[in-house]
mmCIF file of C-alpha atoms in Angstrom:
data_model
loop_
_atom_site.group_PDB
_atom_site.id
_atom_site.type_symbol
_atom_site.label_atom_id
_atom_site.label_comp_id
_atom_site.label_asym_id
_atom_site.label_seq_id
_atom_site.Cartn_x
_atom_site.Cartn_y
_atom_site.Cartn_z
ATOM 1 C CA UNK J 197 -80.393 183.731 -195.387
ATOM 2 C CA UNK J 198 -78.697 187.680 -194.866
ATOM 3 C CA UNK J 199 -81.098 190.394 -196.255
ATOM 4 C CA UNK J 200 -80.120 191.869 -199.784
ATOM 5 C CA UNK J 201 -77.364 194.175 -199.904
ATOM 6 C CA UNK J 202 -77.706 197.466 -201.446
ATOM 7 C CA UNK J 203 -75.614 198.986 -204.213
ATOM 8 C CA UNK J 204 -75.675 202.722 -204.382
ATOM 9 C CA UNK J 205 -74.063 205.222 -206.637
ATOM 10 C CA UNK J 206 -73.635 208.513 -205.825
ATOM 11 C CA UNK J 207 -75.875 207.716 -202.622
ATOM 12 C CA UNK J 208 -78.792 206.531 -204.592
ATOM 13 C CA UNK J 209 -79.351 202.588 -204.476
ATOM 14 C CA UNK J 210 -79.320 201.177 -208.059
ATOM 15 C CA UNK J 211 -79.354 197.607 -207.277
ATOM 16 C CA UNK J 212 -79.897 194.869 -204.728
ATOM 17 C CA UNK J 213 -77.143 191.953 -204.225
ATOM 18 C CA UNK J 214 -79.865 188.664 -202.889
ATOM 19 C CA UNK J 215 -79.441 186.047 -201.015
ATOM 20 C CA UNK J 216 -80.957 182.727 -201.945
ATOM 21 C CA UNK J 217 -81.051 179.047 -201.630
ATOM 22 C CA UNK J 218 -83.143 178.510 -205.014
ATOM 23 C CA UNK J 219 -84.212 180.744 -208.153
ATOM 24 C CA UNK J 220 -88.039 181.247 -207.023
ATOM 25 C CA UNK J 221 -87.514 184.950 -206.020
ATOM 26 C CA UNK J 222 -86.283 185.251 -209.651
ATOM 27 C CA UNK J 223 -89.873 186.028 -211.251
ATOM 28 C CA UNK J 224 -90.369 188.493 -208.907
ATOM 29 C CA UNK J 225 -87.176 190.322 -208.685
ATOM 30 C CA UNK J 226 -87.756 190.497 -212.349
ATOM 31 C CA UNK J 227 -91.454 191.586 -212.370
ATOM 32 C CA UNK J 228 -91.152 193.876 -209.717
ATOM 33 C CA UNK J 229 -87.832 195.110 -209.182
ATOM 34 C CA UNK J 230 -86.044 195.296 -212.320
ATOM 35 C CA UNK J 231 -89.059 195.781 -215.143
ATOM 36 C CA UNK J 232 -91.475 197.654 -212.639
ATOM 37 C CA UNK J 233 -91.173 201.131 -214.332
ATOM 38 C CA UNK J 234 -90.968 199.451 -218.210
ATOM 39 C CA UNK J 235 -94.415 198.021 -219.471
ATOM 40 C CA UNK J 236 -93.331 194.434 -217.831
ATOM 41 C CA UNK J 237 -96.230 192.376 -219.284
ATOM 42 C CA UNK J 238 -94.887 191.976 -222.448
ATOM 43 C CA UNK J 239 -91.319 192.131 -222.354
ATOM 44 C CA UNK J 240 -88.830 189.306 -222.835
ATOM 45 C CA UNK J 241 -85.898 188.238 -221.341
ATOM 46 C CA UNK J 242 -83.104 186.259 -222.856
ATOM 47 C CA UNK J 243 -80.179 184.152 -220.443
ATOM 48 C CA UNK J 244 -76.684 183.431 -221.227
ATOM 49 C CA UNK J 245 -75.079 180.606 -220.018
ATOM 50 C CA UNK J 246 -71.998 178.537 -220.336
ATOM 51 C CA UNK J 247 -72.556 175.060 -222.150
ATOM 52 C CA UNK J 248 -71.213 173.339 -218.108
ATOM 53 C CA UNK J 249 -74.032 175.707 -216.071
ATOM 54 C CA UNK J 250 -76.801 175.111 -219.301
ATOM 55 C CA UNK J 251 -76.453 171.076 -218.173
ATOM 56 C CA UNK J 252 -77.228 171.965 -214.019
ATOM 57 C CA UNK J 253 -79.558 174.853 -213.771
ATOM 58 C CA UNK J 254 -80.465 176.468 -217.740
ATOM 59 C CA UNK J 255 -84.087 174.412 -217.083
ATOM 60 C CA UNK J 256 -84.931 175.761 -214.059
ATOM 61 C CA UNK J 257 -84.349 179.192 -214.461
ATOM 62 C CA UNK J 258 -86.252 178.688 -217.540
ATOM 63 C CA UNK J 259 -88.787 177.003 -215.504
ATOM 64 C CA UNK J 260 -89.148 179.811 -212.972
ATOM 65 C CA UNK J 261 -89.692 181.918 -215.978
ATOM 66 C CA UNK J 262 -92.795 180.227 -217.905
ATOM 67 C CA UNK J 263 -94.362 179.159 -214.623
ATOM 68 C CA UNK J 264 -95.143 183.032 -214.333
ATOM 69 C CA UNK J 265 -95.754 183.461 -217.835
ATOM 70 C CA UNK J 266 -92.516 185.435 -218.853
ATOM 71 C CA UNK J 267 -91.486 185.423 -222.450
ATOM 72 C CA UNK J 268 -87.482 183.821 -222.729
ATOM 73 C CA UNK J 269 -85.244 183.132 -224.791
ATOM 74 C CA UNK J 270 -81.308 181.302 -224.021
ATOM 75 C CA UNK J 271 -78.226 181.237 -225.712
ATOM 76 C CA UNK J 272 -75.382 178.656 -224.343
ATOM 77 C CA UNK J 273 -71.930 179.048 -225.314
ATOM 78 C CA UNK J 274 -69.026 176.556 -225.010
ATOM 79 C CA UNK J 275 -67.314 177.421 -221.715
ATOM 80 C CA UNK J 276 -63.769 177.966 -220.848
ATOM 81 C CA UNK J 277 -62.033 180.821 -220.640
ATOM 82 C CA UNK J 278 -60.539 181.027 -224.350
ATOM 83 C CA UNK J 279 -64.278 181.597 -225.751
ATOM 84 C CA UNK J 280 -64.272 184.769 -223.869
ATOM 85 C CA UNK J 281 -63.938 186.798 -227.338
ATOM 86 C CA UNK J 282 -65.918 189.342 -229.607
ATOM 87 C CA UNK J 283 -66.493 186.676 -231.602
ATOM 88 C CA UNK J 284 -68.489 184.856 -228.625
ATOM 89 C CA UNK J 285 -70.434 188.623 -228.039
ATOM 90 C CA UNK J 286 -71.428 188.575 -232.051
ATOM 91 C CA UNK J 287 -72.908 185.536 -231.700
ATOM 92 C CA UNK J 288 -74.859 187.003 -228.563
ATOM 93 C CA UNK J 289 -75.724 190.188 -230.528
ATOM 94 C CA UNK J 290 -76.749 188.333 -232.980
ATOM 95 C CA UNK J 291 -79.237 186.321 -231.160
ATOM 96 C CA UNK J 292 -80.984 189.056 -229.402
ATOM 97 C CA UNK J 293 -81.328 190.610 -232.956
ATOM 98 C CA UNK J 294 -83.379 187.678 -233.871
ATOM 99 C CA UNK J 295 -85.524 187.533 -231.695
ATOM 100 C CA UNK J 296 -86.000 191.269 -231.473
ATOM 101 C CA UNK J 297 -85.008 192.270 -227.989
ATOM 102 C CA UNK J 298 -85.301 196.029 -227.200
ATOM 103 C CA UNK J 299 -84.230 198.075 -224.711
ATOM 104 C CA UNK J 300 -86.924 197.842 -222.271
ATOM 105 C CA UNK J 301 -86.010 194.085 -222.037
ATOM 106 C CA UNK J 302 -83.416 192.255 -220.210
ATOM 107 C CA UNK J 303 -80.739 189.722 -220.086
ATOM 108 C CA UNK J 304 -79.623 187.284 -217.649
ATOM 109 C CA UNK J 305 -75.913 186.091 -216.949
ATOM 110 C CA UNK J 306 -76.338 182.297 -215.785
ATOM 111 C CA UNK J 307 -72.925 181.033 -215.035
ATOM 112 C CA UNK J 308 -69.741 182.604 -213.671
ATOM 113 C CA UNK J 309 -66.975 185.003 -214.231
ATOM 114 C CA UNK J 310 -66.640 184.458 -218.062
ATOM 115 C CA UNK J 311 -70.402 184.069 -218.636
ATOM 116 C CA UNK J 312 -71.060 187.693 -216.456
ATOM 117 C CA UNK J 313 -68.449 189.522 -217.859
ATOM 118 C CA UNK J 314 -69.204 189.308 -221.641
ATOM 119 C CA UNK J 315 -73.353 189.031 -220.911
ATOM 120 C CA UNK J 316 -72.309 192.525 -219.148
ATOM 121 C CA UNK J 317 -70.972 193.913 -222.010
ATOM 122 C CA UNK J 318 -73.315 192.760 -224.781
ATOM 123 C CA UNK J 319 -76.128 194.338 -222.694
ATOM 124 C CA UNK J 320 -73.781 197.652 -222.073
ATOM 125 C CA UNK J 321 -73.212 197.560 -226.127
ATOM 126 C CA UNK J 322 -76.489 196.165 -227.277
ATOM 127 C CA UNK J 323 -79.012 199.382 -228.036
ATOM 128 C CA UNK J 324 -76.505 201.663 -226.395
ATOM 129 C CA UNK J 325 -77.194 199.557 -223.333
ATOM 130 C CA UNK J 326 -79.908 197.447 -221.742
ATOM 131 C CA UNK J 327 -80.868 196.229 -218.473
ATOM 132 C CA UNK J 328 -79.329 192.528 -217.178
ATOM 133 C CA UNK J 329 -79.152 190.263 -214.292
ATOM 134 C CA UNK J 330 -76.426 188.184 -212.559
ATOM 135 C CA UNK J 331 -76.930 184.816 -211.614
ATOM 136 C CA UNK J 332 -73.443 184.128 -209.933
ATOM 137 C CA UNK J 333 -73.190 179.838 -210.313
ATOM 138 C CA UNK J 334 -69.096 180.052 -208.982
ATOM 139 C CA UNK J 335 -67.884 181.027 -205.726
ATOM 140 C CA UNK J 336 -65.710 183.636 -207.680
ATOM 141 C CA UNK J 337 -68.466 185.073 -209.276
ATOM 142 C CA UNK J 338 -70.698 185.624 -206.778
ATOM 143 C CA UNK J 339 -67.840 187.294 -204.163
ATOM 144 C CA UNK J 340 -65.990 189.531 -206.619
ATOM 145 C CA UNK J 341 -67.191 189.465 -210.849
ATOM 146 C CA UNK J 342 -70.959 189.530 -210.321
ATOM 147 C CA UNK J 343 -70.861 192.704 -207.992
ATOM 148 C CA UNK J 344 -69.326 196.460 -209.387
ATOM 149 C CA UNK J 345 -70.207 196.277 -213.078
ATOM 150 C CA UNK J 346 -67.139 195.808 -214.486
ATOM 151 C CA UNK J 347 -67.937 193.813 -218.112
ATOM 152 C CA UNK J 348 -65.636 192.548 -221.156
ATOM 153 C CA UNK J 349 -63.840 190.553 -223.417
ATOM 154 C CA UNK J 350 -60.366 189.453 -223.471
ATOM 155 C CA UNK J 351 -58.457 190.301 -226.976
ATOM 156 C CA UNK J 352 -55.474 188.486 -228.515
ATOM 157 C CA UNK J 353 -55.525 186.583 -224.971
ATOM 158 C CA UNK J 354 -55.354 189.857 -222.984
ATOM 159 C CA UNK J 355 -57.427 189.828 -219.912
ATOM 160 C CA UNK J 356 -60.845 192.103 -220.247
ATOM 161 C CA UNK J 357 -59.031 194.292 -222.552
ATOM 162 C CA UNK J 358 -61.977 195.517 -224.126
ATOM 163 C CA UNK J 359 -65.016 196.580 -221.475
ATOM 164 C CA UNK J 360 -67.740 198.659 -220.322
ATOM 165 C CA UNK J 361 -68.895 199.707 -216.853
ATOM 166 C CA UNK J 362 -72.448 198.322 -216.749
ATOM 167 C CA UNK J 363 -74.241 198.232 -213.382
ATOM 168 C CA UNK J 364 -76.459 194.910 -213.394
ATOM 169 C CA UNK J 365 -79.995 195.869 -212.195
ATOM 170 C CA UNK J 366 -79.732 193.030 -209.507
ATOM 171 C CA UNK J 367 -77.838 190.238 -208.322
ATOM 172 C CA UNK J 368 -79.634 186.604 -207.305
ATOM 173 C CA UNK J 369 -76.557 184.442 -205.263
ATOM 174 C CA UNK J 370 -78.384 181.122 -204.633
ATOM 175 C CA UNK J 371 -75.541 178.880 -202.783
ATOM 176 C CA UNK J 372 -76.894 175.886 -203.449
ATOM 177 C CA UNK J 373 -75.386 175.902 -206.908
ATOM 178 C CA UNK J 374 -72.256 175.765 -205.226
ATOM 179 C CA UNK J 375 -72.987 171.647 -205.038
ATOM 180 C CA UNK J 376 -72.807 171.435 -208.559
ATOM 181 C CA UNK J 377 -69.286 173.406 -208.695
ATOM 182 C CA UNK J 378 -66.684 170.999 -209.507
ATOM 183 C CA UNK J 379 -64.156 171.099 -206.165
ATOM 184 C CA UNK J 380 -61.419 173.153 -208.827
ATOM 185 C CA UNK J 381 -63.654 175.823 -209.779
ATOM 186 C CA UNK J 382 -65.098 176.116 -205.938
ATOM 187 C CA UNK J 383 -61.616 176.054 -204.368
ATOM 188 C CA UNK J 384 -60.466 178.555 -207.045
ATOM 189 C CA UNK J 385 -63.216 180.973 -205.619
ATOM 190 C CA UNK J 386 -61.366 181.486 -202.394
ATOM 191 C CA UNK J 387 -58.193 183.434 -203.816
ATOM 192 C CA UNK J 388 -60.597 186.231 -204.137
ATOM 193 C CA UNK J 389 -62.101 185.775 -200.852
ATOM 194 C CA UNK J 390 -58.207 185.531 -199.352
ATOM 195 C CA UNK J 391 -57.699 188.700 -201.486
ATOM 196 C CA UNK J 392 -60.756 190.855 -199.552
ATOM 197 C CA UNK J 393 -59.683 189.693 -196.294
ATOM 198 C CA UNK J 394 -55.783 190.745 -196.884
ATOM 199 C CA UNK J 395 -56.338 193.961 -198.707
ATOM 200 C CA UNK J 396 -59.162 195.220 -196.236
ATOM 201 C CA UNK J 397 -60.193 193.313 -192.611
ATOM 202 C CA UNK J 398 -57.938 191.635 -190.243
ATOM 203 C CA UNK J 399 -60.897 190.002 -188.581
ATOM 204 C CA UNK J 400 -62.202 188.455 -191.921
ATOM 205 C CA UNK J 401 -58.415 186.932 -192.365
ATOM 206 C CA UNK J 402 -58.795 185.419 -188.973
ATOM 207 C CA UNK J 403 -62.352 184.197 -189.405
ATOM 208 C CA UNK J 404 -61.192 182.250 -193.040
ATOM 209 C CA UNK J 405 -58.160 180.988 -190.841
ATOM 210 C CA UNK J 406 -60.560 179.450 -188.362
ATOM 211 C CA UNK J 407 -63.088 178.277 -190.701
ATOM 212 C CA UNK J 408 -61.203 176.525 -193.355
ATOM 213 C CA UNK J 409 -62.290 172.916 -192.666
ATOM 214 C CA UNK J 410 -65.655 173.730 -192.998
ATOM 215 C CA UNK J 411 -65.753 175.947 -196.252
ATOM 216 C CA UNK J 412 -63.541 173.271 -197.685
ATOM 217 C CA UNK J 413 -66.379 171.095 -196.784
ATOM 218 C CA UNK J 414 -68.957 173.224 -198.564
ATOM 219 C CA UNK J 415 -70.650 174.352 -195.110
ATOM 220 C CA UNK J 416 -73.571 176.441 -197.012
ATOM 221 C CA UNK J 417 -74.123 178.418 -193.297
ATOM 222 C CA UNK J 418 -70.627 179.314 -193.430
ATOM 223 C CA UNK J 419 -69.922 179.462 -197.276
ATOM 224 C CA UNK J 420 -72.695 181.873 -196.982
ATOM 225 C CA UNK J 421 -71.405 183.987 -194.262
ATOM 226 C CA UNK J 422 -67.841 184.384 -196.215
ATOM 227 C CA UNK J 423 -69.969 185.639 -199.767
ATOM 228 C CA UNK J 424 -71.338 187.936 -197.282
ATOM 229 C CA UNK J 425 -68.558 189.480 -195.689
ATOM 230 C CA UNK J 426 -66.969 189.252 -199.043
ATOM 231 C CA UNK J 427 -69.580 191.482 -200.917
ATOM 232 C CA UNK J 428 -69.618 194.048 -197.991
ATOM 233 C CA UNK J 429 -65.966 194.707 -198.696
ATOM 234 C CA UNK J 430 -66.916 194.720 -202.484
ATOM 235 C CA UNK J 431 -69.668 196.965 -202.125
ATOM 236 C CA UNK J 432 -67.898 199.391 -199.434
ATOM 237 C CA UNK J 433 -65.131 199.662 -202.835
ATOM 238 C CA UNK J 434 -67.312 199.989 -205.390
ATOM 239 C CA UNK J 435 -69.432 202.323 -203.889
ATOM 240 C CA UNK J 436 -66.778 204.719 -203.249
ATOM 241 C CA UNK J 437 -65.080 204.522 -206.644
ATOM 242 C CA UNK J 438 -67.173 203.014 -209.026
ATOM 243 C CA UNK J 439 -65.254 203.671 -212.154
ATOM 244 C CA UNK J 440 -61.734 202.308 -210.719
ATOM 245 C CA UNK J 441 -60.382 205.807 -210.513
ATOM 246 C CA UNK J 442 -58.834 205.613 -207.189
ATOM 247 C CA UNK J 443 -59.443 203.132 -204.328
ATOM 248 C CA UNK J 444 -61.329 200.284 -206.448
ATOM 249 C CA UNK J 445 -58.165 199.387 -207.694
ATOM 250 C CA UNK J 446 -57.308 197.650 -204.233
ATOM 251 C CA UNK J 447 -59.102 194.994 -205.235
ATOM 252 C CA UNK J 448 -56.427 194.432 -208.473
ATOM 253 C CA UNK J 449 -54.655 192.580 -205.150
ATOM 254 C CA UNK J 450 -52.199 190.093 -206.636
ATOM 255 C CA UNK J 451 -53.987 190.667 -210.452
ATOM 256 C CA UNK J 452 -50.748 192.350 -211.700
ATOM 257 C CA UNK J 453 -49.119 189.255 -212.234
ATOM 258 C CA UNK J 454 -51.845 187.004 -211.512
ATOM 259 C CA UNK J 455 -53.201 188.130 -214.818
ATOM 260 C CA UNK J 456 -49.570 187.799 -216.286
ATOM 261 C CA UNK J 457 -49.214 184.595 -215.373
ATOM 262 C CA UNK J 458 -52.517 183.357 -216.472
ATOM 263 C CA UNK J 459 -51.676 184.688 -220.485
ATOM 264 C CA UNK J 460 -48.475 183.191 -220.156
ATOM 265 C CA UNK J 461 -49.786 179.521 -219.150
ATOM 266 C CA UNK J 462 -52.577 180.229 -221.743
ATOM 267 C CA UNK J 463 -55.323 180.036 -219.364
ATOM 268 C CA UNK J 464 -54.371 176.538 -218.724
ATOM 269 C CA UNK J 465 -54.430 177.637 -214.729
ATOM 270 C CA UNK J 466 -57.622 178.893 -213.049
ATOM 271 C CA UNK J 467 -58.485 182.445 -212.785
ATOM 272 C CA UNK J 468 -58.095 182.069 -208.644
ATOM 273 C CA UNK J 469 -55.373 179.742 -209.184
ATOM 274 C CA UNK J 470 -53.414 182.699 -210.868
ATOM 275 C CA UNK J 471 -54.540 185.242 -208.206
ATOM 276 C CA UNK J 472 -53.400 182.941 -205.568
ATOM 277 C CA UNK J 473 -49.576 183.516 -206.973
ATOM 278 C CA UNK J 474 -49.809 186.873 -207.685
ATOM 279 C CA UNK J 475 -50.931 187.542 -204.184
ATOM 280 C CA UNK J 476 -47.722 186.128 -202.540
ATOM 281 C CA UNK J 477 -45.357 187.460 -205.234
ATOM 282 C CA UNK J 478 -47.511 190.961 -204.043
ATOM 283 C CA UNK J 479 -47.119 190.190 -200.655
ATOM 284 C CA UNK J 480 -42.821 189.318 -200.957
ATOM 285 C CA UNK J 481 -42.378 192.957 -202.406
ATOM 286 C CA UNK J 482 -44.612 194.270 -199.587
ATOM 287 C CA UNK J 483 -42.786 192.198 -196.770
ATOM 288 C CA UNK J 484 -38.658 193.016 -198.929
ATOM 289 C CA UNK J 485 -40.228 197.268 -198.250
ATOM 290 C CA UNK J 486 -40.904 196.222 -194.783
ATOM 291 C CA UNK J 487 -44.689 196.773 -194.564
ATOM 292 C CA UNK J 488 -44.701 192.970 -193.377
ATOM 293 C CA UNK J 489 -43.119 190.607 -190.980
ATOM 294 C CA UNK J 490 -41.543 187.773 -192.433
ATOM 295 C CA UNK J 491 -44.169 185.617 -190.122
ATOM 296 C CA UNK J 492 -47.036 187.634 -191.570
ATOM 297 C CA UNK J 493 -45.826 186.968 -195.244
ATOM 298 C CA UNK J 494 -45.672 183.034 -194.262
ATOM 299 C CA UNK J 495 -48.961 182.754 -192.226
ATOM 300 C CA UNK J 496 -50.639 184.419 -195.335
ATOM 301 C CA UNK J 497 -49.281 182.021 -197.496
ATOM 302 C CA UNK J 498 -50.228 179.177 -195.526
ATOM 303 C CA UNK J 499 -53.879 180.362 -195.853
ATOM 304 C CA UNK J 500 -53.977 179.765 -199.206
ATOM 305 C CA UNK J 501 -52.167 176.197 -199.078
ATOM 306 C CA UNK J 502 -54.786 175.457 -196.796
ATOM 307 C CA UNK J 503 -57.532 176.820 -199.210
ATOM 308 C CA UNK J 504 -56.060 174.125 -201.917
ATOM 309 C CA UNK J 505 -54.788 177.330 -203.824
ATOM 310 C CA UNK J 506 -51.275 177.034 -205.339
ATOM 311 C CA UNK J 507 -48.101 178.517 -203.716
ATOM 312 C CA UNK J 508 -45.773 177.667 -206.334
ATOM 313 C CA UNK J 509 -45.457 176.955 -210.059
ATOM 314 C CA UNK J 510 -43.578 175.027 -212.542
ATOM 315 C CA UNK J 511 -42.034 176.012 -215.396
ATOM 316 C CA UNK J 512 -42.265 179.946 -215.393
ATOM 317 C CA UNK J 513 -40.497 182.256 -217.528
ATOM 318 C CA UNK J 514 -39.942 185.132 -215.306
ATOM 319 C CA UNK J 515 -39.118 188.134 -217.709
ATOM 320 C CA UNK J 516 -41.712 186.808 -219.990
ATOM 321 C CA UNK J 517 -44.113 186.903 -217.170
ATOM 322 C CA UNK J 518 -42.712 190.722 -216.094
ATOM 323 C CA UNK J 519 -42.975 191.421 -220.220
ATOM 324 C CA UNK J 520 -46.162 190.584 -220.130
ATOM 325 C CA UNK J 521 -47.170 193.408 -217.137
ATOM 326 C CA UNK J 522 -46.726 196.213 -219.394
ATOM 327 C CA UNK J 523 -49.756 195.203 -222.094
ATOM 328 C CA UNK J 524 -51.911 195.131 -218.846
ATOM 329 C CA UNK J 525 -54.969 197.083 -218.824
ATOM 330 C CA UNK J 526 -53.622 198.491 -215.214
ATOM 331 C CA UNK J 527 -50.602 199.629 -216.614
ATOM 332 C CA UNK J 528 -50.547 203.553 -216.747
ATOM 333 C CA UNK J 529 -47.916 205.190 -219.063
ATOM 334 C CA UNK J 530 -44.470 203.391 -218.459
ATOM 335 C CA UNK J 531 -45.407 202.558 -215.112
ATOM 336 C CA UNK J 532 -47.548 199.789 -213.846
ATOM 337 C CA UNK J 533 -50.284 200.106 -210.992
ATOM 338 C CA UNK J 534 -49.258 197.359 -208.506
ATOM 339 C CA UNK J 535 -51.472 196.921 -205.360
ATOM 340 C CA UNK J 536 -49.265 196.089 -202.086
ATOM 341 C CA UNK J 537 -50.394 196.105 -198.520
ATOM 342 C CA UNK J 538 -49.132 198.716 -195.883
ATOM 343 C CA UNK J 539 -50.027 195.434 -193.297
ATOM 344 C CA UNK J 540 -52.696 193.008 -192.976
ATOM 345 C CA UNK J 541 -55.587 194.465 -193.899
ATOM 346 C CA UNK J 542 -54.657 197.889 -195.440
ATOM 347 C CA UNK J 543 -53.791 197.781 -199.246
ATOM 348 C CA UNK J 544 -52.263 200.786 -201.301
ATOM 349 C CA UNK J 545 -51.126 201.642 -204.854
ATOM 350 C CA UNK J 546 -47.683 201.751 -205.747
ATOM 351 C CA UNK J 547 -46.171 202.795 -209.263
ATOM 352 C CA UNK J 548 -42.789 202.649 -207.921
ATOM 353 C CA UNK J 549 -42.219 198.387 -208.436
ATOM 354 C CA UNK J 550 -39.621 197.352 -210.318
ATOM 355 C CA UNK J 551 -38.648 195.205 -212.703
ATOM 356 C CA UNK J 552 -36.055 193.500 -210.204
ATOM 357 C CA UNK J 553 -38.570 193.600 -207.507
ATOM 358 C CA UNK J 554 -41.344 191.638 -209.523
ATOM 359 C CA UNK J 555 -38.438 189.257 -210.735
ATOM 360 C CA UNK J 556 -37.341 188.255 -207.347
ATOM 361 C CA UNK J 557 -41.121 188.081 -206.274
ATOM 362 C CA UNK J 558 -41.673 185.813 -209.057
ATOM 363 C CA UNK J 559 -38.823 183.653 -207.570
ATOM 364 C CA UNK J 560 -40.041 183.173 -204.488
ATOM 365 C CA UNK J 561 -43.553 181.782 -206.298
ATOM 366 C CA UNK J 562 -41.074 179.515 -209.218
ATOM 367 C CA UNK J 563 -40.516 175.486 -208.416
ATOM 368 C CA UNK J 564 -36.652 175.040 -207.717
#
C-alpha cells in the first residue's frame, strides 16, 4: 500500500490519512499516534457506526480493540441519510454521557459520509471538543468526507446546515471494505472522484478514462491508486484553505444543485448520484460562457455514464430545484457561490449565475 499522507495546518502536520488492507494498525495508531501525549492506559474509546457497516466490520474493530486491552464502547444508528439529525447526535451525546467519556478520550466514525459527518460534530460539540477517528467504509468517504474536517447535521432536510470544523486526529482507509459496499453505494463514490479530476488534474481525468473497466470491477491496486490521487487533490485544498474561505470551495463542484436536487427528491437519490447531475448542469453553464468545447462538455459526460452515474433525471421541477439554491449553506447574501471550470482541470467561483442559466442547465440534465 502508498505511505500515509500528511495533513498540515498552517505548516504543522496534525494528522495522518493511512493506507490499509485490514484494521490491525488501528491499536496502534490509537496507542501511539493519537493518545500518545494523554495518559493512554486508561482511556476509552467509543465507535459510531451505521446499523449496514455495524453487520460487516462493528466486531472487528471491536476485536482489534480488546485484543490490546483498550476500553470501548459502540453506538449503531439506523442508516440512511434522513437519520442524519440532532436528534441522531442527542442520542450520541447521550451515550458518551453514560458511560463517562472525557476529553482525553476518543471516538471513532465506522461507516461513511453520514456516519463521519455527525460522529465529527458530536466530538467537535461534546466537552467543547474531543479527539476522533475516521474509518472511511464507502468509496465517497474515504476520497472526499473523511479528509478536511468538515462535520454536521442536516436540518429540516437541508444539507449539513448545522456544522463544525473538526480536524480528525487520523484517518485509517482499509479498501478491502470496499467488497462489502453494495455496487450503488461504490459506484456512487466515483462522482466525487470525477469531481477532483475535472476541477483540478487533466491527467487524473485521463487516467479514470482509461481505467474504468477495472475500478468498475473493484481492482483494489487500482481502486487504491484513484483514493490516492483523490486525497492528494483533497489535501493540496484543504491545506491551503482549511476553513472554506477561498479556494476549498472548488471542491463544492456540481454541489450547488447537486445538493438541490437531492432535498428535492428527498434523498431518495444517492449523495454521488446527485453530484453526478449537478456536475454536468455545472459544466453546460461553463461550456454556454465558452470556457468549454462542446466535445469537452460531452466527453465529460460520458465519463460519468461510464462510471454507472446518472446523466439525466425524471420528473424534476426546475424552479423548485433553482428555489431551493438560495437556502444553501453556499449561498452568500442574494447571490449564490457556484463552482464552474475555466477548462478541464481548472475550477473557479462565480457569483454571477443566473437564474436562467441554472434553468437551462437543469434542462439539459431533465428526461424529455
Amino acid at each position: 500500500m502508498f505511505n500515509p499522507i500528511v495533513i498540515h495546518m498552517n505548516s504543522k502536520p496534525i494528522y495522518n490519512i493511512h493506507f490499509t488492507q485490514s484494521y490491525n494498525i488501528l491499536p496502534d495508531i490509537i496507542l501511539n499516534e493519537v493518545l500518545n501525549n494523554t495518559g493512554k492506559s486508561n482511556r476509552k474509546v467509543f465507535i459510531v457506526a451505521d446499523s449496514n457497516v455495524a453487520t460487516y466490520h462493528l466486531q472487528a474493530v471491536i476485536k482489534q480493540l480488546e485484543d490490546n486491552n483498550i476500553t470501548n464502547f459502540s453506538y449503531t444508528f439506523l442508516a440512511g441519510e434522513e437519520n442524519k439529525h440532532t436528534g441522531t447526535i442527542g442520542n450520541i451525546y447521550e451515550k458518551l454521557i453514560d458511560n463517562h467519556l472525557d476529553r482525553n478520550d476518543l471516538l471513532i466514525a465506522l461507516g461513511g459520509g453520514v456516519c463521519g459527518d455527525m460522529t465529527g460534530f458530536a466530538a467537535a460539540t461534546y466537552l467543547r471538543g474531543i479527539k476522533f477517528i475516521q474509518l472511511p467504509t464507502s468509496l465517497l468517504a474515504m476520497v472526499d468526507s473523511s479528509i478536511g474536517g468538515k462535520t454536521g447535521v442536516d436540518y429540516n432536510g437541508y444539507k449539513n446546515m448545522v456544522g463544525a470544523f473538526h480536524m480528525p486526529s487520523a484517518v485509517i482507509t482499509n479498501t478491502e471494505v470496499l467488497k462489502t459496499l453494495p455496487d450503488r453505494e461504490y459506484i456512487s463514490g466515483f462522482a466525487e472522484i470525477i469531481k477532483h479530476a475535472l476541477i483540478d488534474d487533466k491527467d487524473y481525468y485521463n487516467f479514470l478514462f482509461d481505467n474504468s473497466t477495472a475500478a468498475l470491477n473493484k481492482d483494489l491496486d487500482v481502486v487504491a491508486q484513484i483514493i490516492y490521487k483523490s486525497c492528494n487533490i483533497k489535501k493540496k485544498v484543504v491545506e491551503e484553505d482549511p476553513t472554506e474561505k477561498g479556494i476549498r470551495a472548488h471542491l463544492n463542484f456540481g454541489h450547488t444543485l447537486g445538493h438541490a436536487i437531492e432535498k428535492y427528491m428527498n434523498f431518495n437519490l444517492l449523495h454521488g448520484e446527485c453530484v453526478s447531475l449537478g456536475c454536468i448542469a455545472s459544466m453546460y453553464i461553463s461550456y454556454r460562457r465558452g470556457h468549454i468545447t462542446l466535445e469537452e462538455f460531452n466527453n465529460a459526460k460520458e465519463l460519468f455514464s461510464m462510471y454507472g452515474l446518472p446523466v439525466k433525471i425524471n420528473n424534476l421541477n426546475k424552479n423548485e430545484v433553482i428555489n431551493i439554491t438560495s437556502n444553501d449553506k453556499k449561498a452568500d447574501g442574494n447571490t449564490i457561490k457556484f463552482v464552474l471550470l475555466k477548462c478541464i482541470g481548472q475550477a473557479y467561483i462565480d457569483t454571477t449565475v443566473t437564474k436562467q442559466e441554472m434553468y437551462d442547465a437543469l434542462s439539459i440534465i431533465c428526461e424529455e
